[in-house]
Amino acid sequence: MTVKAEMDASADEYTTYAPSGETCPMCMKPIKSLERVRRGTLERPSAAPVVIYRHVACLKVAR
Ligand SMILES: [Zn+2]
């Protein structure tokens, strides 16, 4: 599993609010509607990239 957005700050990554029902893959917790998240894309070898949302706080912990 490769998260491209963590290796280079691509232009399609930005801070936003996630749609309801999204789960943060860093902490595996559901994202609340008013939590700020970092949008990124998860590339898959045999399918289209998936848009993922991660808590801003989770990204700080990981770095
Ligand atoms: Zn999280």
CSV table of N, CA and C and ligand atoms in Angstrom, one decimal:
chain,number,residue,atom,x,y,z
A,1,MET,N,0.9,-1.2,0.0
A,1,MET,CA,0.0,0.0,0.0
A,1,MET,C,0.9,1.2,0.0
A,2,THR,N,0.8,2.0,-1.0
A,2,THR,CA,1.6,3.2,-1.1
A,2,THR,C,0.7,4.5,-1.1
A,3,VAL,N,1.1,5.4,-0.3
A,3,VAL,CA,0.4,6.7,-0.3
A,3,VAL,C,1.3,7.7,-0.9
A,4,LYS,N,1.0,8.0,-2.1
A,4,LYS,CA,1.9,8.9,-2.9
A,4,LYS,C,2.0,10.3,-2.3
A,5,ALA,N,0.9,10.7,-1.7
A,5,ALA,CA,0.9,12.1,-1.2
A,5,ALA,C,1.9,12.3,-0.1
A,6,GLU,N,2.3,11.2,0.6
A,6,GLU,CA,3.2,11.4,1.7
A,6,GLU,C,4.7,11.5,1.2
A,7,MET,N,4.9,11.1,0.0
A,7,MET,CA,6.3,11.2,-0.5
A,7,MET,C,6.5,12.5,-1.3
A,8,ASP,N,5.6,13.0,-2.0
A,8,ASP,CA,5.7,14.3,-2.6
A,8,ASP,C,4.4,15.1,-2.4
A,9,ALA,N,4.6,16.3,-2.1
A,9,ALA,CA,3.4,17.2,-1.9
A,9,ALA,C,2.8,17.5,-3.2
A,10,SER,N,2.0,16.7,-3.7
A,10,SER,CA,1.4,16.9,-5.0
A,10,SER,C,0.3,17.9,-4.9
A,11,ALA,N,0.0,18.5,-6.1
A,11,ALA,CA,-0.9,19.6,-6.1
A,11,ALA,C,-2.4,19.2,-5.8
A,12,ASP,N,-2.7,17.9,-5.9
A,12,ASP,CA,-4.0,17.5,-5.6
A,12,ASP,C,-4.2,17.1,-4.1
A,13,GLU,N,-3.2,17.4,-3.3
A,13,GLU,CA,-3.4,17.2,-1.9
A,13,GLU,C,-3.6,18.5,-1.2
A,14,TYR,N,-4.7,18.6,-0.4
A,14,TYR,CA,-5.0,19.9,0.3
A,14,TYR,C,-5.8,19.6,1.5
A,15,THR,N,-5.9,20.6,2.4
A,15,THR,CA,-6.7,20.4,3.6
A,15,THR,C,-8.1,20.8,3.3
A,16,THR,N,-9.0,19.9,3.7
A,16,THR,CA,-10.4,20.1,3.4
A,16,THR,C,-11.3,19.5,4.5
A,17,TYR,N,-12.5,19.4,4.2
A,17,TYR,CA,-13.4,18.6,5.1
A,17,TYR,C,-13.9,17.3,4.3
A,18,ALA,N,-13.9,16.2,5.0
A,18,ALA,CA,-14.2,15.0,4.3
A,18,ALA,C,-15.8,14.8,4.2
A,19,PRO,N,-16.2,14.2,3.2
A,19,PRO,CA,-17.6,13.8,3.1
A,19,PRO,C,-18.0,12.8,4.3
A,20,SER,N,-19.2,12.8,4.7
A,20,SER,CA,-19.6,11.9,5.8
A,20,SER,C,-19.4,10.5,5.4
A,21,GLY,N,-19.0,9.7,6.4
A,21,GLY,CA,-18.8,8.2,6.1
A,21,GLY,C,-17.4,7.9,5.8
A,22,GLU,N,-16.5,8.9,5.7
A,22,GLU,CA,-15.1,8.5,5.4
A,22,GLU,C,-14.4,8.1,6.7
A,23,THR,N,-13.4,7.2,6.6
A,23,THR,CA,-12.6,6.8,7.7
A,23,THR,C,-11.1,7.1,7.5
A,24,CYS,N,-10.5,7.6,8.5
A,24,CYS,CA,-9.1,7.9,8.4
A,24,CYS,C,-8.2,6.6,8.4
A,25,PRO,N,-7.4,6.4,7.4
A,25,PRO,CA,-6.7,5.1,7.4
A,25,PRO,C,-5.5,5.1,8.4
A,26,MET,N,-5.1,6.3,8.9
A,26,MET,CA,-4.0,6.3,9.9
A,26,MET,C,-4.5,5.8,11.2
A,27,CYS,N,-5.6,6.2,11.7
A,27,CYS,CA,-6.1,5.8,13.0
A,27,CYS,C,-7.3,4.9,13.0
A,28,MET,N,-7.8,4.6,11.7
A,28,MET,CA,-9.0,3.7,11.5
A,28,MET,C,-10.2,4.2,12.2
A,29,LYS,N,-10.3,5.5,12.5
A,29,LYS,CA,-11.5,6.0,13.1
A,29,LYS,C,-12.3,6.8,12.1
A,30,PRO,N,-13.6,6.8,12.2
A,30,PRO,CA,-14.5,7.6,11.3
A,30,PRO,C,-14.2,9.1,11.5
A,31,ILE,N,-14.2,9.8,10.4
A,31,ILE,CA,-14.0,11.3,10.4
A,31,ILE,C,-15.3,12.0,10.6
A,32,LYS,N,-15.3,12.9,11.6
A,32,LYS,CA,-16.5,13.6,11.9
A,32,LYS,C,-16.6,14.7,10.9
A,33,SER,N,-17.8,15.2,10.7
A,33,SER,CA,-18.1,16.1,9.6
A,33,SER,C,-17.4,17.4,9.7
A,34,LEU,N,-17.1,17.9,10.9
A,34,LEU,CA,-16.4,19.2,11.0
A,34,LEU,C,-14.9,19.1,11.3
A,35,GLU,N,-14.4,17.9,11.2
A,35,GLU,CA,-12.9,17.7,11.4
A,35,GLU,C,-12.2,18.1,10.1
A,36,ARG,N,-11.1,18.8,10.3
A,36,ARG,CA,-10.3,19.1,9.1
A,36,ARG,C,-9.4,17.9,8.7
A,37,VAL,N,-9.4,17.6,7.5
A,37,VAL,CA,-8.6,16.5,7.0
A,37,VAL,C,-7.7,16.9,5.9
A,38,ARG,N,-6.7,16.0,5.6
A,38,ARG,CA,-5.9,16.2,4.5
A,38,ARG,C,-6.3,15.2,3.4
A,39,ARG,N,-6.6,15.8,2.2
A,39,ARG,CA,-7.0,14.9,1.1
A,39,ARG,C,-5.8,14.4,0.3
A,40,GLY,N,-5.9,13.2,0.0
A,40,GLY,CA,-4.8,12.6,-0.8
A,40,GLY,C,-5.3,11.5,-1.7
A,41,THR,N,-4.4,11.0,-2.6
A,41,THR,CA,-4.9,9.9,-3.4
A,41,THR,C,-4.0,8.6,-3.1
A,42,LEU,N,-4.7,7.5,-3.1
A,42,LEU,CA,-4.0,6.2,-2.9
A,42,LEU,C,-3.9,5.5,-4.3
A,43,GLU,N,-2.7,5.3,-4.8
A,43,GLU,CA,-2.6,4.7,-6.1
A,43,GLU,C,-2.6,3.2,-6.0
A,44,ARG,N,-3.4,2.6,-6.9
A,44,ARG,CA,-3.5,1.1,-7.0
A,44,ARG,C,-3.0,0.7,-8.3
A,45,PRO,N,-2.2,-0.4,-8.4
A,45,PRO,CA,-1.6,-0.8,-9.6
A,45,PRO,C,-2.6,-1.2,-10.7
A,46,SER,N,-3.8,-1.8,-10.3
A,46,SER,CA,-4.7,-2.3,-11.3
A,46,SER,C,-6.0,-1.6,-11.4
A,47,ALA,N,-6.1,-0.4,-10.7
A,47,ALA,CA,-7.3,0.3,-10.7
A,47,ALA,C,-7.1,1.8,-10.6
A,48,ALA,N,-8.1,2.5,-10.7
A,48,ALA,CA,-8.0,4.0,-10.6
A,48,ALA,C,-7.6,4.4,-9.2
A,49,PRO,N,-6.9,5.5,-9.0
A,49,PRO,CA,-6.5,5.9,-7.7
A,49,PRO,C,-7.7,6.2,-6.8
A,50,VAL,N,-7.6,6.0,-5.5
A,50,VAL,CA,-8.7,6.2,-4.6
A,50,VAL,C,-8.4,7.5,-3.8
A,51,VAL,N,-9.4,8.3,-3.6
A,51,VAL,CA,-9.2,9.5,-2.8
A,51,VAL,C,-9.4,9.1,-1.4
A,52,ILE,N,-8.4,9.5,-0.5
A,52,ILE,CA,-8.5,9.2,0.9
A,52,ILE,C,-8.4,10.5,1.7
A,53,TYR,N,-8.9,10.4,2.9
A,53,TYR,CA,-8.9,11.6,3.8
A,53,TYR,C,-8.3,11.1,5.1
A,54,ARG,N,-7.3,11.9,5.6
A,54,ARG,CA,-6.6,11.6,6.8
A,54,ARG,C,-6.7,12.8,7.7
A,55,HIS,N,-6.9,12.6,9.0
A,55,HIS,CA,-6.9,13.7,10.0
A,55,HIS,C,-5.6,14.4,9.9
A,56,VAL,N,-5.7,15.7,10.0
A,56,VAL,CA,-4.5,16.6,10.0
A,56,VAL,C,-3.6,16.2,11.2
A,57,ALA,N,-4.2,15.9,12.3
A,57,ALA,CA,-3.4,15.5,13.5
A,57,ALA,C,-2.7,14.1,13.3
A,58,CYS,N,-3.3,13.2,12.6
A,58,CYS,CA,-2.7,11.9,12.3
A,58,CYS,C,-1.4,12.1,11.5
A,59,LEU,N,-1.5,13.0,10.5
A,59,LEU,CA,-0.3,13.2,9.7
A,59,LEU,C,0.8,13.8,10.5
A,60,LYS,N,0.5,14.7,11.4
A,60,LYS,CA,1.6,15.2,12.2
A,60,LYS,C,2.3,14.2,13.1
A,61,VAL,N,1.5,13.2,13.6
A,61,VAL,CA,2.1,12.1,14.4
A,61,VAL,C,3.0,11.3,13.5
A,62,ALA,N,2.6,11.1,12.3
A,62,ALA,CA,3.3,10.2,11.4
A,62,ALA,C,4.7,10.7,10.9
A,63,ARG,N,4.8,12.0,11.0
A,63,ARG,CA,6.0,12.7,10.5
A,63,ARG,C,7.1,13.0,11.5
B,1,ZN,ZN,-7.0,9.8,12.0
